[in-house]
Tab-separated table of C-alpha atoms in Angstrom:
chain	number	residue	atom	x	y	z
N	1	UNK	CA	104.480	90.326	129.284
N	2	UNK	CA	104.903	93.234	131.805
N	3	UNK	CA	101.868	95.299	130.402
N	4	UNK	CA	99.569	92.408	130.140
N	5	UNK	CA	100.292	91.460	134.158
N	6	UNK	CA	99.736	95.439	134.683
N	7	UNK	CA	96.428	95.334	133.186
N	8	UNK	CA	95.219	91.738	134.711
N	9	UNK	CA	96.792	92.329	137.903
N	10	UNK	CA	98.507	89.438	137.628
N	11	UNK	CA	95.439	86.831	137.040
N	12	UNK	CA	95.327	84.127	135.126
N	13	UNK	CA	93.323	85.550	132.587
N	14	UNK	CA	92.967	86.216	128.415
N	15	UNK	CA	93.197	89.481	127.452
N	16	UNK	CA	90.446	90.977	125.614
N	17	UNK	CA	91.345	92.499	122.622
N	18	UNK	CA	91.673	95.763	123.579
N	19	UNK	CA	93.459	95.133	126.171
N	20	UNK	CA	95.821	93.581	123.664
N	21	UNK	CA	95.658	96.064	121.835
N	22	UNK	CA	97.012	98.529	124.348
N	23	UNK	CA	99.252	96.325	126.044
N	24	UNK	CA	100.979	95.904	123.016
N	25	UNK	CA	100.932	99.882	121.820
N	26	UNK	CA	102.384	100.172	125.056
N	27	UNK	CA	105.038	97.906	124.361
N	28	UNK	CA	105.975	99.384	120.783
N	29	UNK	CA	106.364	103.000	122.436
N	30	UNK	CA	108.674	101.677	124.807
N	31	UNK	CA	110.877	100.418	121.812
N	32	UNK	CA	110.757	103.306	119.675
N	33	UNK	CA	113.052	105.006	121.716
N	34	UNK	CA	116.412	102.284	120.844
N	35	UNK	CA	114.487	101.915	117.549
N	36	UNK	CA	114.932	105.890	116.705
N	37	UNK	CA	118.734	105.727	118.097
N	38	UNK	CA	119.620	102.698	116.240
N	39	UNK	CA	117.581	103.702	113.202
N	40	UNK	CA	119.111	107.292	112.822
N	41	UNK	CA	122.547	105.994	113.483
N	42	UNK	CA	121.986	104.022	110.300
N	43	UNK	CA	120.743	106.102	108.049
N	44	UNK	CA	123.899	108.723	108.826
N	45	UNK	CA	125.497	105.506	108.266
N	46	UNK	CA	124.339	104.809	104.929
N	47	UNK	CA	124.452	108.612	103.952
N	48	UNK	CA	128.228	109.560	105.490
N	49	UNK	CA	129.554	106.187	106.333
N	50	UNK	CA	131.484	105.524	109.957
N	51	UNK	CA	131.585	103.500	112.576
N	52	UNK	CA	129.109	101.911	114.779
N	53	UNK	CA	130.589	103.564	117.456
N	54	UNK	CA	131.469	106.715	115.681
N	55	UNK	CA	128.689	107.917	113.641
N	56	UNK	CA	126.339	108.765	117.142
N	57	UNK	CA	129.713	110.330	118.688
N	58	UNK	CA	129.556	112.556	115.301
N	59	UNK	CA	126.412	113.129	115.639
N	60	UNK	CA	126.833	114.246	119.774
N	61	UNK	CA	129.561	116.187	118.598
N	62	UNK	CA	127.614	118.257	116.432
N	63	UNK	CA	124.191	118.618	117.656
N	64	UNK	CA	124.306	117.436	121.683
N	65	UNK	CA	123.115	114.850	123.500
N	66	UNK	CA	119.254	115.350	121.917
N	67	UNK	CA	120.924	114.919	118.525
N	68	UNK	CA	120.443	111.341	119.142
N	69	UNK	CA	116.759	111.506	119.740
N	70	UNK	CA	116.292	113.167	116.096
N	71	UNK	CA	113.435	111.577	114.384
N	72	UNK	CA	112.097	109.937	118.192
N	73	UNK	CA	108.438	111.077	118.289
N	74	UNK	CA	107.401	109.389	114.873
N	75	UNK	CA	109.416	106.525	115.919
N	76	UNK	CA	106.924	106.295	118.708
N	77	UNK	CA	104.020	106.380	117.008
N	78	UNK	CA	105.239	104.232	114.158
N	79	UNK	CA	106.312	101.652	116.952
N	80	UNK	CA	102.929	101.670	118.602
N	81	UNK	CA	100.770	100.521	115.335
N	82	UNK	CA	103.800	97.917	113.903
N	83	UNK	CA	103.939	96.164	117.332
N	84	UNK	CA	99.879	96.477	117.772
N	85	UNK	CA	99.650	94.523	114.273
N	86	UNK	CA	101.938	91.910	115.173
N	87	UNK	CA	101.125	91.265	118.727
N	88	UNK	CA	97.298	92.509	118.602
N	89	UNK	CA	95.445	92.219	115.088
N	90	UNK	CA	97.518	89.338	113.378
N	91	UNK	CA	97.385	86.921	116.293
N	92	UNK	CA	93.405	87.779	117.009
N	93	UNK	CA	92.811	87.292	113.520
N	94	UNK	CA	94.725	84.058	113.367
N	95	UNK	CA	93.190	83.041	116.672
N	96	UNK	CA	89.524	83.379	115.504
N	97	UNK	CA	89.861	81.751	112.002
N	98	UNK	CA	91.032	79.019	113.676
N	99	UNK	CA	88.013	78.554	116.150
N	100	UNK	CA	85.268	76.242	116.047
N	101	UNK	CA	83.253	79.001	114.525
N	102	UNK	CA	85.247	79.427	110.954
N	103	UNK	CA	88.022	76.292	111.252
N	104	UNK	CA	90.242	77.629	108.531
N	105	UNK	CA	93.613	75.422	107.364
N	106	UNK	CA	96.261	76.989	109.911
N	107	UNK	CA	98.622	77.760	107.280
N	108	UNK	CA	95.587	79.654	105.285
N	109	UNK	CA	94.533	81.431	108.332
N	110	UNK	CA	98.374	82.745	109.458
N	111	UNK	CA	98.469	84.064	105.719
N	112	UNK	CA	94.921	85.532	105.917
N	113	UNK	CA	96.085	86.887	109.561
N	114	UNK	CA	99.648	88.246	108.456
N	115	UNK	CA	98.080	89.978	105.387
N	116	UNK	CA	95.361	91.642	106.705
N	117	UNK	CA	97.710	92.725	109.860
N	118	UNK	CA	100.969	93.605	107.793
N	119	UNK	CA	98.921	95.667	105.331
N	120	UNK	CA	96.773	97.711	107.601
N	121	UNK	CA	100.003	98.280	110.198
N	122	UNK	CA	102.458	99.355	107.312
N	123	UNK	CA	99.022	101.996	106.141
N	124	UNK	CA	99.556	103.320	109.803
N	125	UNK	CA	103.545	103.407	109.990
N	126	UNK	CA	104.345	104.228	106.737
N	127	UNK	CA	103.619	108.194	107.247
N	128	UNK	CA	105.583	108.535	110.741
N	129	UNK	CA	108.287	106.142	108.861
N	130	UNK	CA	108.409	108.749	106.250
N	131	UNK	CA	108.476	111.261	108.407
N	132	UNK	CA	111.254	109.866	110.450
N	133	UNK	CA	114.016	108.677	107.587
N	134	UNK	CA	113.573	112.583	106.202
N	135	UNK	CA	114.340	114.045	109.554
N	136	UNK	CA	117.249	111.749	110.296
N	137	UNK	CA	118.288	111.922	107.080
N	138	UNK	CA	118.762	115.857	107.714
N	139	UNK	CA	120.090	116.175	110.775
N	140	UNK	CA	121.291	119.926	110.408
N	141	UNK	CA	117.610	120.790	109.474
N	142	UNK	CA	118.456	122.293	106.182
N	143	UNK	CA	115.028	121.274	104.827
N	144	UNK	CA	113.358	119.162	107.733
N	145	UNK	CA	113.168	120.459	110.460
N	146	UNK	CA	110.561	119.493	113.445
N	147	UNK	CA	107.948	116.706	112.685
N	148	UNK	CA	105.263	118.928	111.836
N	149	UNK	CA	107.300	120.963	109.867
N	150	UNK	CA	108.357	117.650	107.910
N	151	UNK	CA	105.380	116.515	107.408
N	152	UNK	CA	104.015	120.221	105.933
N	153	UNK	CA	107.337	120.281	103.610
N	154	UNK	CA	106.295	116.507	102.275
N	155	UNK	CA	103.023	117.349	101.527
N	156	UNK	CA	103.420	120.677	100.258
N	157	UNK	CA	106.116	118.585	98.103
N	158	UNK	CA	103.518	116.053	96.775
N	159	UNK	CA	100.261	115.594	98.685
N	160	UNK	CA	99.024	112.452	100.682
N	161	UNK	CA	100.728	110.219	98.173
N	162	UNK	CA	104.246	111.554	99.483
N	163	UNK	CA	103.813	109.909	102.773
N	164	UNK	CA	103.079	106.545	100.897
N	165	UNK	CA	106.609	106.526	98.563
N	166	UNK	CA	107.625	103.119	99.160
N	167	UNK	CA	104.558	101.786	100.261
N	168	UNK	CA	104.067	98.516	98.796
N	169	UNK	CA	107.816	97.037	99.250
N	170	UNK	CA	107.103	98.113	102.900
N	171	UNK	CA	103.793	96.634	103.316
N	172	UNK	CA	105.455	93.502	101.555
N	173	UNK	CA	108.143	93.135	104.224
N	174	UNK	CA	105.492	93.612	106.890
N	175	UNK	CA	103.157	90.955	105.625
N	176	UNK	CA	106.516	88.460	105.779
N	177	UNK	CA	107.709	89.619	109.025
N	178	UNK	CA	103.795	88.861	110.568
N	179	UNK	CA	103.847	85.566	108.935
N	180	UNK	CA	107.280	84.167	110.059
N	181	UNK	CA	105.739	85.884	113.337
N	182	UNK	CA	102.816	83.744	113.872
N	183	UNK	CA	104.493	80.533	112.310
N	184	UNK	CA	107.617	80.956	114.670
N	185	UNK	CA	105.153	81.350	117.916
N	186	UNK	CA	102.764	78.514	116.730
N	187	UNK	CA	106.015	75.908	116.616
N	188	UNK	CA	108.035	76.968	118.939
N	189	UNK	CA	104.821	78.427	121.747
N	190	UNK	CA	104.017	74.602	122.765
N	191	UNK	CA	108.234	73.380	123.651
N	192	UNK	CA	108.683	77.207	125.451
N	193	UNK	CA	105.897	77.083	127.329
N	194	UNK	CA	104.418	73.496	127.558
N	195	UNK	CA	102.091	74.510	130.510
N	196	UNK	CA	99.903	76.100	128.662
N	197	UNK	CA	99.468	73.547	125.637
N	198	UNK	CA	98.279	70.276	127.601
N	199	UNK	CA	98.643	66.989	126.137
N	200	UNK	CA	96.180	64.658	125.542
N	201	UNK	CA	96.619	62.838	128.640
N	202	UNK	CA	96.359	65.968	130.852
N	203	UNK	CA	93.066	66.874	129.007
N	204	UNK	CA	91.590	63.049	129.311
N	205	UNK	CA	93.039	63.360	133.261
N	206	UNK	CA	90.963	66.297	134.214
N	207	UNK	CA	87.642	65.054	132.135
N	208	UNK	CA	88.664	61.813	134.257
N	209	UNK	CA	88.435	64.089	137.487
């Protein structure tokens, strides 16, 4: 929305897919900030218990105001590749299976799309995800402290394949989330915004013109 009128100027234009690309990195950055707040509020959650209200007041309590951005740069970056898979790769991928050129079944093509997407996004989040659940798991820094620091104690700890614990139930959900994605855009797309799916009639109209 907002990036993609930033980067056309406001023309009615497609975006290419780079520009798709960035738009929607853009996009994901901007939401790994309430992401990382919301996220780290949950896992003290799940580790201490509390309240909604009470666990980031805890947490405030003990370590400031930038206690609540624990955990916020790999948000970021994890952010930026999940939302460029599901607003960038998957719906390209769809998009072009379904062309003239390769007229795949839609159904076929959104799983093609959501798999290839899903599985390549949750390769480039699932290291920064990782990274982020240890350090807002440890919010006193006993054993992770900064995100390079975390990310030297988890290798040092296992190798590459630490990063990757979890990988495949991740990936999983990811594939799912891209395919009820797509599906939910391609039904709904056409009755949200009609004027850019013209009927029939409009079509026959302006070949008529």
């Amino acid at each position: 929305g907002f990036f993609q009128k930033l980067i056309t100027g406001g023309t009615e234009r497609s975006l290419t897919f780079a520009e798709e690309l960035g738009s929607s990195m853009a996009s994901g950055a901007i939401s790994g900030v309430p992401c990382a707040i919301m996220e780290l509020t949950m896992i003290q959650q799940q580790r201490f218990g509390g309240s909604l209200w009470g666990t980031p007041a805890r947490i405030m309590q003990a370590q400031g105001p930038s206690g609540l951005l624990r955990g916020l740069l790999p948000a970021i970056n994890r952010e930026c590749f999940f939302t460029a898979g599901y607003l960038g790769v998957s719906p390209y991928l769809h998009t072009m299976l379904m062309s003239d050129e390769y007229k795949w079944n839609p159904f076929v093509a959104n799983i093609t799309a959501a798999s290839v997407g899903g599985v390549l996004a949750g390769a480039l989040t699932h290291p920064f995800d990782t990274i982020k659940s240890c350090m807002q798991g440890d919010i006193e820094r006993k054993h992770y402290g900064t995100f390079s620091q975390t990310a030297r104690v988890l290798y040092e700890k296992g190798g590459p394949g630490q990063f990757f614990q979890g990988f495949t139930a991740r990936a999983s959900m990811i594939v799912l989330a891209f395919l009820i994605f797509n599906e939910t855009k391609l039904r709904l797309a056409p009755i949200m915004c009609p004027h850019h799916f013209p009927s029939d009639a409009d079509k026959w109209e302006k070949i008529e013109k």
